[in-house]
C-alpha cells in the first residue's frame, strides 16, 4: 500500500474532488492532506467516514508527519482547464528533492517542466502524469457492444454532479451484492483511485471512443459487470465531445443518470440553463441509439447541500422525473441503484 | 502562389479526398499528382473541371515536371487512423533532400520522425504537420453563440459523405450571391485549402469545442457569414466526439445535412446501419438545443455513384425526407443550399 500525501491547498474539501475521491475510495494510506488554509485540522473534520490524517501546511510538514517515509505526493485538485498552479511549485520541488514521486492528472504535464524533470532525475523520484495519453491509441472498432460483460455507464446533467462518486459507490454496492463488478475509470480521479486507465479528456478527439472501448474490452476479460465512469454532460458547452465519445465507445447496456439537487445552470457557464432532467435522459438515449441502444435505468442525486428532509424530497422528485429508482448513493443507501441495474441487466 | 505536388499513391482520386479537395478549392498551383498506379495519365482524366497537371510515378518525376521549382509536397491522402504509410518514405526523403517542404495532416507527425527531422534540417526544408494542435488551446466559454457573424455548420450522416466539399461549394455560392462568406476549416483538407485553422480531431477532447469557438470568433471579426466544416457523424462509433464538440463549439444558426445517396451502413463499420436521414437530422437538432438551438435548413447529397436520372430522384427523395431544399452541390446547382441558408438567416 502506497503512502501518499495529497496536495489540496486552499480548496479542501469542496473544490478538491480528486483529494476527496482518493480519501474515500483508493487503497492508498493517506498520511496527510496539504492545505495551508486548514493546517492543524484533521481530515475527518471535513470529510467524515474516511481514514483520518492530519491537514498540514506544506510538504515539509507532511514529511515530518510521515517520519520521512512517503512514497508520493498526489495533486488532489482538478482545476478547470487542467493547468498547474504556480503556488504548488515549492511543495513539488521539495517532494522531488526528497525522492518522493509526484502524481498529477493535469493537462499541463509535470514531466514537461524542465525544472521538475531535472529535480526528479537528481532526487531519484518519478513524475507520474495520469493524463498523458498512452502511445498505442486506436480508433474505436465498435467491438465494445459485443463484450461478454454487462456494461453500465454513469451520465450527468452537468460536470461535478457526482458521476465519479456514483461510479465507485455503484461498483461497491454491486460487489457487496455478490456481483463481479469493476470500475472502468476515465478521469484523473478515477484513474488515480483504480491505479489503471486512460484519462480520456486528454486523448486526441478521434481516439476517445477507441480509448474507452479498449478499456472496456480489457476489463471485460476479467469481470462480469463493468461500471464505466462518465465525464462531462451531453449538453455541456465545452465538454460534450468527451461525453459523447465515452457513450459511443462504451456501448453501455444501461445508464445511470447523475444530477445535483438544485443545480439549474451549467457549472461555470451561468448563461446556460440545464434542461429538465427527463429531457437530458432522453437525449442520452437518443444519442446512444445509433451505436448501441440503451436506457436510463436509475438516478443518483447529490444532495450534499440540502437538509435531510429536503434531500429526501429531492430524491423522490428526481425519481419521478426520470421514472426510475433514484437515491443519493453517498448520503442514503446505494441499494436502489444496485437493484435497478441488476434488474435491467437480468 | 505556392507550387505543390500532391502525393496520392494507389488512391487517386477516389480514396484521396485531400488531393481532390486541393485540386478543386485551393489557391495552390498543382504541378503534379504522384500516383504510381496512374503515372502517365492527366489529372483531368480523373477529376474533370480542375486545372490540369500530369500524374507522375514519384517525386523525382514531379521535380522534373516542375523544372526543379517546387515549394512543397503535400500528402493528399487521409487514411483511417491517420497513420504514415511507409511506402511514402522514399518520396518524402527525396523532397526534403531537394529542399522541398513536406505538408501532411496525419496523426503521425512528420516532424517527430527522426530521419525526416534530420533531412529537413540538412535540406533546408520545413515539415508542416497540419494536424499538430496549437499550443494555446483553451476551453470553450460558450461565446460562439454571441458572435456578430451568422454561422452555418455542415453535418453528416456519416464520414466521407461530402461535408468538406459542401462547405467549400456553399461558401463559394454564398460569395457569388454577394455574401461576405468565409470557411472555418476543421479538418486536414480544409486547413490545407484555407491555409489556416485547427484540425480538431487531433485536439485533446476537452478542447475541441474551444478550438472551434476560437476559430469562429477569429473569422467573425472579418466576415459576416461563416460556413463551418463539420466532421464525422453524430452516430459514428469512432468519430462522434469530434462531431459533438464542433456542434457545440460552433453554436451554429443553421445546419446543412450531408449524405451520400445509397449509403446504408457506416463507412468501414459494416455492422452499423445508418439511421434514416430525418432521424439523424432531428438528433443533430436535439443535441444542439442545450447549447444553441438550431435546425437543418437544407441538404447536400453526394450522387457521384448514380446515373443522372437516379441522382435527380435521389435528391428529390432526400429533400422530402429532410423536408428542406436539397441538391448535389458538385453535380447540380448549389443555389438551393444558398437560397435556403440565406432565407434561414434572414
Coordinates of C-alpha atoms in Angstrom, one line a residue, chain B residues 9-336:
Chain B
X9 CA -0.1 6.8 -54.4
X10 CA -2.5 4.0 -55.3
X11 CA -5.5 6.0 -54.1
X12 CA -6.1 8.8 -56.7
X13 CA -8.8 10.0 -57.0
X14 CA -11.5 8.1 -55.1
X15 CA -9.5 7.4 -51.9
X16 CA -7.5 10.6 -52.0
X17 CA -10.0 13.2 -50.8
X18 CA -7.4 15.7 -49.6
X19 CA -5.8 15.6 -53.1
X20 CA -9.2 16.2 -54.8
X21 CA -10.1 18.9 -52.3
X22 CA -6.8 20.7 -53.0
X23 CA -7.3 20.4 -56.8
X24 CA -10.8 21.8 -56.6
X25 CA -10.6 24.5 -54.0
X26 CA -7.1 25.6 -53.1
X27 CA -5.1 28.5 -54.4
X28 CA -2.0 26.3 -55.0
X29 CA -0.5 25.7 -58.4
X30 CA -0.5 21.9 -58.6
X31 CA 2.3 20.9 -60.8
X32 CA 1.8 17.1 -60.5
X33 CA 0.0 14.4 -58.7
X34 CA 2.1 11.4 -57.5
X35 CA 0.3 8.1 -58.1
X36 CA 2.4 5.2 -59.4
X37 CA -0.8 3.4 -60.5
X38 CA -1.8 6.1 -62.8
X39 CA 1.6 7.6 -63.9
X40 CA 1.3 8.9 -67.4
X41 CA -2.4 10.0 -67.0
X42 CA -3.5 13.6 -66.7
X43 CA -5.2 14.8 -63.6
X44 CA -8.3 15.8 -65.6
X45 CA -8.7 12.2 -66.8
X46 CA -9.8 11.5 -63.2
X47 CA -11.0 14.8 -61.8
X48 CA -12.8 16.9 -64.5
X49 CA -13.0 20.7 -64.2
X50 CA -9.8 21.4 -62.4
X51 CA -6.5 22.9 -63.6
X52 CA -4.8 20.1 -65.4
X53 CA -1.4 18.6 -64.5
X54 CA 0.4 15.3 -65.1
X55 CA 0.1 12.3 -62.9
X56 CA 3.6 11.0 -62.2
X57 CA 5.2 8.0 -60.5
X58 CA 7.4 9.6 -58.0
X59 CA 8.9 12.8 -56.5
X60 CA 11.8 12.7 -59.0
X61 CA 9.4 12.9 -61.9
X62 CA 7.5 15.7 -60.2
X63 CA 10.7 17.7 -59.7
X64 CA 11.4 17.2 -63.4
X65 CA 8.0 18.3 -64.4
X66 CA 8.4 21.3 -62.1
X67 CA 11.8 22.2 -63.6
X68 CA 13.1 21.9 -60.1
X69 CA 10.9 24.7 -58.9
X70 CA 8.7 23.1 -56.3
X71 CA 7.7 24.6 -53.0
X72 CA 6.0 21.7 -51.3
X73 CA 5.0 18.1 -51.4
X74 CA 1.5 17.7 -49.9
X75 CA 0.3 14.3 -48.6
X76 CA -3.0 14.1 -50.3
X77 CA -4.4 11.0 -48.6
X78 CA -6.2 10.9 -45.3
X79 CA -6.1 7.2 -44.3
X80 CA -8.4 6.0 -41.5
X81 CA -6.4 6.4 -38.3
X82 CA -4.1 9.0 -39.8
X83 CA -1.0 6.8 -39.9
X84 CA 2.0 7.4 -42.1
X85 CA 2.3 4.7 -44.8
X86 CA 6.0 3.5 -45.1
X87 CA 5.5 3.4 -48.9
X88 CA 5.6 7.2 -48.9
X89 CA 9.0 7.4 -47.3
X90 CA 11.2 7.5 -50.4
X91 CA 9.2 10.4 -51.9
X92 CA 9.3 12.4 -48.6
X93 CA 13.1 11.8 -48.3
X94 CA 13.6 12.9 -51.8
X95 CA 11.6 16.0 -51.3
X96 CA 13.4 17.0 -48.2
X97 CA 16.8 16.4 -49.8
X98 CA 15.8 18.7 -52.6
X99 CA 14.8 21.4 -50.1
X100 CA 11.1 20.9 -50.8
X101 CA 8.8 21.4 -47.8
X102 CA 6.5 18.4 -46.9
X103 CA 3.0 19.1 -45.7
X104 CA 0.8 16.5 -44.1
X105 CA -2.4 16.3 -42.0
X106 CA -1.7 12.9 -40.4
X107 CA -2.0 11.9 -36.7
X108 CA 1.6 10.6 -37.1
X109 CA 3.6 13.8 -37.1
X110 CA 6.4 14.0 -39.8
X111 CA 8.5 16.3 -37.5
X112 CA 8.6 13.6 -34.9
X113 CA 10.3 11.2 -37.3
X114 CA 14.0 11.4 -36.6
X115 CA 15.1 10.8 -40.1
X116 CA 12.7 13.3 -41.6
X117 CA 13.7 15.9 -39.0
X118 CA 17.3 15.4 -39.9
X119 CA 16.8 15.5 -43.6
X120 CA 14.6 18.7 -43.3
X121 CA 17.4 20.4 -41.3
X122 CA 20.1 19.3 -43.8
X123 CA 18.0 20.2 -46.8
X124 CA 16.7 23.5 -45.5
X125 CA 13.1 22.3 -45.9
X126 CA 10.2 22.6 -43.5
X127 CA 8.0 19.8 -42.2
X128 CA 4.4 21.2 -41.8
X129 CA 2.1 19.0 -39.7
X130 CA -1.3 20.4 -40.2
X131 CA -2.8 18.2 -37.5
X132 CA -0.5 19.3 -34.7
X133 CA -2.7 21.1 -32.2
X134 CA -1.8 24.7 -31.4
X135 CA -0.1 25.3 -28.1
X136 CA -2.6 27.9 -26.8
X137 CA -5.7 25.7 -26.6
X138 CA -8.5 26.9 -24.3
X139 CA -11.7 25.5 -23.1
X140 CA -14.9 26.7 -24.8
X141 CA -16.5 29.6 -23.0
X142 CA -19.8 29.5 -24.9
X143 CA -19.1 32.8 -26.6
X144 CA -19.6 31.4 -30.1
X145 CA -23.3 31.9 -29.9
X146 CA -22.8 35.6 -29.4
X147 CA -20.6 36.4 -32.4
X148 CA -21.8 39.0 -34.8
X149 CA -21.5 36.7 -37.8
X150 CA -24.1 34.2 -38.8
X151 CA -22.8 30.7 -38.6
X152 CA -23.7 27.7 -40.7
X153 CA -22.4 24.2 -40.0
X154 CA -22.3 21.2 -42.3
X155 CA -23.3 17.9 -40.6
X156 CA -23.2 14.4 -41.9
X157 CA -25.0 11.1 -41.7
X158 CA -21.5 9.5 -41.9
X159 CA -17.8 10.2 -42.7
X160 CA -16.9 10.8 -46.3
X161 CA -20.3 11.9 -47.5
X162 CA -19.2 15.4 -48.7
X163 CA -19.2 17.8 -45.7
X164 CA -15.9 19.4 -46.8
X165 CA -17.0 19.7 -50.4
X166 CA -20.4 21.1 -49.4
X167 CA -18.7 23.6 -47.1
X168 CA -16.5 24.9 -49.9
X169 CA -19.3 24.9 -52.5
X170 CA -21.7 26.6 -50.2
X171 CA -19.2 29.3 -49.2
X172 CA -18.4 29.8 -52.8
X173 CA -22.1 30.0 -53.7
X174 CA -22.8 32.5 -51.0
X175 CA -19.9 34.7 -52.1
X176 CA -21.2 34.5 -55.7
X177 CA -24.5 35.7 -54.3
X178 CA -22.9 38.7 -52.8
X179 CA -22.5 37.5 -49.2
X180 CA -19.3 38.1 -47.2
X181 CA -18.9 34.4 -46.5
X182 CA -15.8 32.5 -45.2
X183 CA -15.0 28.9 -44.5
X184 CA -14.0 27.8 -40.9
X185 CA -11.9 24.7 -41.6
X186 CA -11.7 21.9 -39.1
X187 CA -10.1 19.0 -41.0
X188 CA -6.8 18.3 -42.6
X189 CA -8.1 19.0 -46.1
X190 CA -10.0 22.2 -45.1
X191 CA -7.0 23.5 -43.3
X192 CA -4.7 22.7 -46.2
X193 CA -7.1 24.5 -48.6
X194 CA -7.8 27.5 -46.4
X195 CA -4.2 28.0 -45.2
X196 CA -5.3 28.4 -41.6
X197 CA -7.2 26.6 -38.9
X198 CA -7.0 23.8 -36.4
X199 CA -7.6 20.1 -37.3
X200 CA -9.9 19.5 -34.4
X201 CA -9.9 15.6 -34.4
X202 CA -6.3 15.8 -33.2
X203 CA -7.0 18.2 -30.3
X204 CA -7.3 16.7 -26.8
X205 CA -11.0 16.1 -26.4
X206 CA -11.6 18.6 -23.7
X207 CA -10.5 21.4 -26.1
X208 CA -12.4 20.5 -29.3
X209 CA -15.3 22.9 -28.6
X210 CA -12.9 25.6 -27.5
X211 CA -10.8 25.2 -30.6
X212 CA -13.8 25.6 -32.8
X213 CA -15.1 28.5 -30.8
X214 CA -11.7 30.3 -31.1
X215 CA -11.8 29.9 -34.9
X216 CA -15.4 31.1 -35.2
X217 CA -14.6 34.2 -33.1
X218 CA -11.5 34.9 -35.2
X219 CA -13.3 34.5 -38.5
X220 CA -16.3 36.5 -37.3
X221 CA -14.1 39.5 -36.8
X222 CA -13.6 39.6 -40.6
X223 CA -16.7 38.1 -42.2
X224 CA -20.5 38.3 -41.9
X225 CA -21.3 34.7 -42.6
X226 CA -19.2 31.6 -41.7
X227 CA -19.6 28.1 -43.0
X228 CA -18.0 25.8 -40.5
X229 CA -16.7 22.5 -41.9
X230 CA -18.3 19.6 -39.9
X231 CA -16.6 16.3 -39.2
X232 CA -17.6 12.7 -38.6
X233 CA -21.3 12.0 -37.7
X234 CA -23.4 12.1 -34.6
X235 CA -23.9 8.4 -34.6
X236 CA -20.5 7.3 -35.7
X237 CA -18.9 4.6 -33.5
X238 CA -15.5 6.2 -33.5
X239 CA -15.8 9.9 -34.5
X240 CA -18.9 11.2 -32.8
X241 CA -16.8 13.0 -30.1
X242 CA -15.4 15.3 -32.8
X243 CA -18.8 15.9 -34.3
X244 CA -20.4 16.8 -31.0
X245 CA -17.5 19.1 -30.0
X246 CA -17.8 21.0 -33.3
X247 CA -21.6 21.3 -33.0
X248 CA -21.4 22.8 -29.5
X249 CA -18.3 24.8 -30.1
X250 CA -19.6 26.5 -33.3
X251 CA -23.1 27.2 -31.9
X252 CA -24.4 27.4 -35.4
X253 CA -27.5 29.3 -36.5
X254 CA -28.3 26.8 -39.2
X255 CA -27.3 23.2 -40.2
X256 CA -26.8 21.7 -43.7
X257 CA -27.2 17.9 -43.7
X258 CA -24.8 16.0 -45.9
X259 CA -25.4 12.4 -47.1
X260 CA -24.3 10.1 -49.9
X261 CA -27.0 8.6 -52.0
X262 CA -27.3 4.9 -51.3
X263 CA -25.2 4.8 -48.2
X264 CA -26.9 2.4 -45.8
X265 CA -24.2 1.4 -43.3
X266 CA -21.4 3.3 -41.6
X267 CA -18.4 3.5 -43.9
X268 CA -15.9 0.9 -42.7
X269 CA -18.2 -0.3 -39.9
X270 CA -20.4 -2.7 -41.8
X271 CA -22.3 -3.9 -38.7
X272 CA -23.7 -0.4 -38.1
X273 CA -26.8 0.7 -40.0
X274 CA -27.3 4.3 -40.7
X275 CA -30.4 5.7 -39.2
X276 CA -33.0 7.3 -41.6
X277 CA -31.8 10.8 -42.6
X278 CA -34.7 12.6 -41.0
X279 CA -33.9 10.8 -37.7
X280 CA -30.3 11.9 -37.9
X281 CA -31.3 15.5 -38.7
X282 CA -33.6 15.5 -35.6
X283 CA -30.8 14.1 -33.5
X284 CA -28.4 16.9 -34.5
X285 CA -31.1 19.4 -33.6
X286 CA -31.8 17.8 -30.2
X287 CA -28.1 17.6 -29.4
X288 CA -27.5 21.3 -30.4
X289 CA -30.5 22.5 -28.4
X290 CA -29.0 22.7 -24.9
X291 CA -26.1 24.9 -26.1
X292 CA -27.6 26.8 -29.1
X293 CA -30.9 25.7 -30.7
X294 CA -30.7 25.4 -34.5
X295 CA -32.3 23.5 -37.4
X296 CA -31.4 21.6 -40.5
X297 CA -32.3 24.1 -43.2
X298 CA -31.0 22.3 -46.3
X299 CA -29.5 19.1 -47.6
X300 CA -26.5 18.2 -49.7
X301 CA -26.4 14.8 -51.4
X302 CA -23.4 13.2 -53.0
X303 CA -24.7 11.4 -56.0
X304 CA -21.4 10.7 -57.8
X305 CA -22.1 6.9 -57.9
X306 CA -25.5 7.4 -59.6
X307 CA -26.7 8.0 -63.2
X308 CA -28.2 11.4 -63.8
X309 CA -31.8 10.3 -63.6
X310 CA -31.3 8.3 -60.5
X311 CA -29.3 11.2 -59.0
X312 CA -32.1 13.6 -59.5
X313 CA -34.6 11.2 -58.0
X314 CA -32.3 10.6 -55.0
X315 CA -32.0 14.4 -54.4
X316 CA -35.8 14.8 -54.5
X317 CA -36.3 11.9 -52.1
X318 CA -33.6 13.4 -49.8
X319 CA -35.3 16.8 -49.8
X320 CA -38.6 15.1 -49.0
X321 CA -37.1 13.2 -46.1
X322 CA -35.5 16.3 -44.7
X323 CA -38.5 18.5 -45.5
X324 CA -36.0 21.1 -46.8
X325 CA -34.4 22.1 -50.1
X326 CA -31.6 19.8 -51.3
X327 CA -29.1 19.4 -54.1
X328 CA -25.9 17.8 -55.1
X329 CA -23.8 20.9 -54.9
X330 CA -21.0 19.5 -57.1
X331 CA -23.0 17.8 -59.8
X332 CA -26.0 20.2 -59.9
X333 CA -26.6 23.8 -58.8
X334 CA -25.5 25.0 -55.4
X335 CA -28.4 27.5 -55.5
X336 CA -30.9 25.5 -53.4

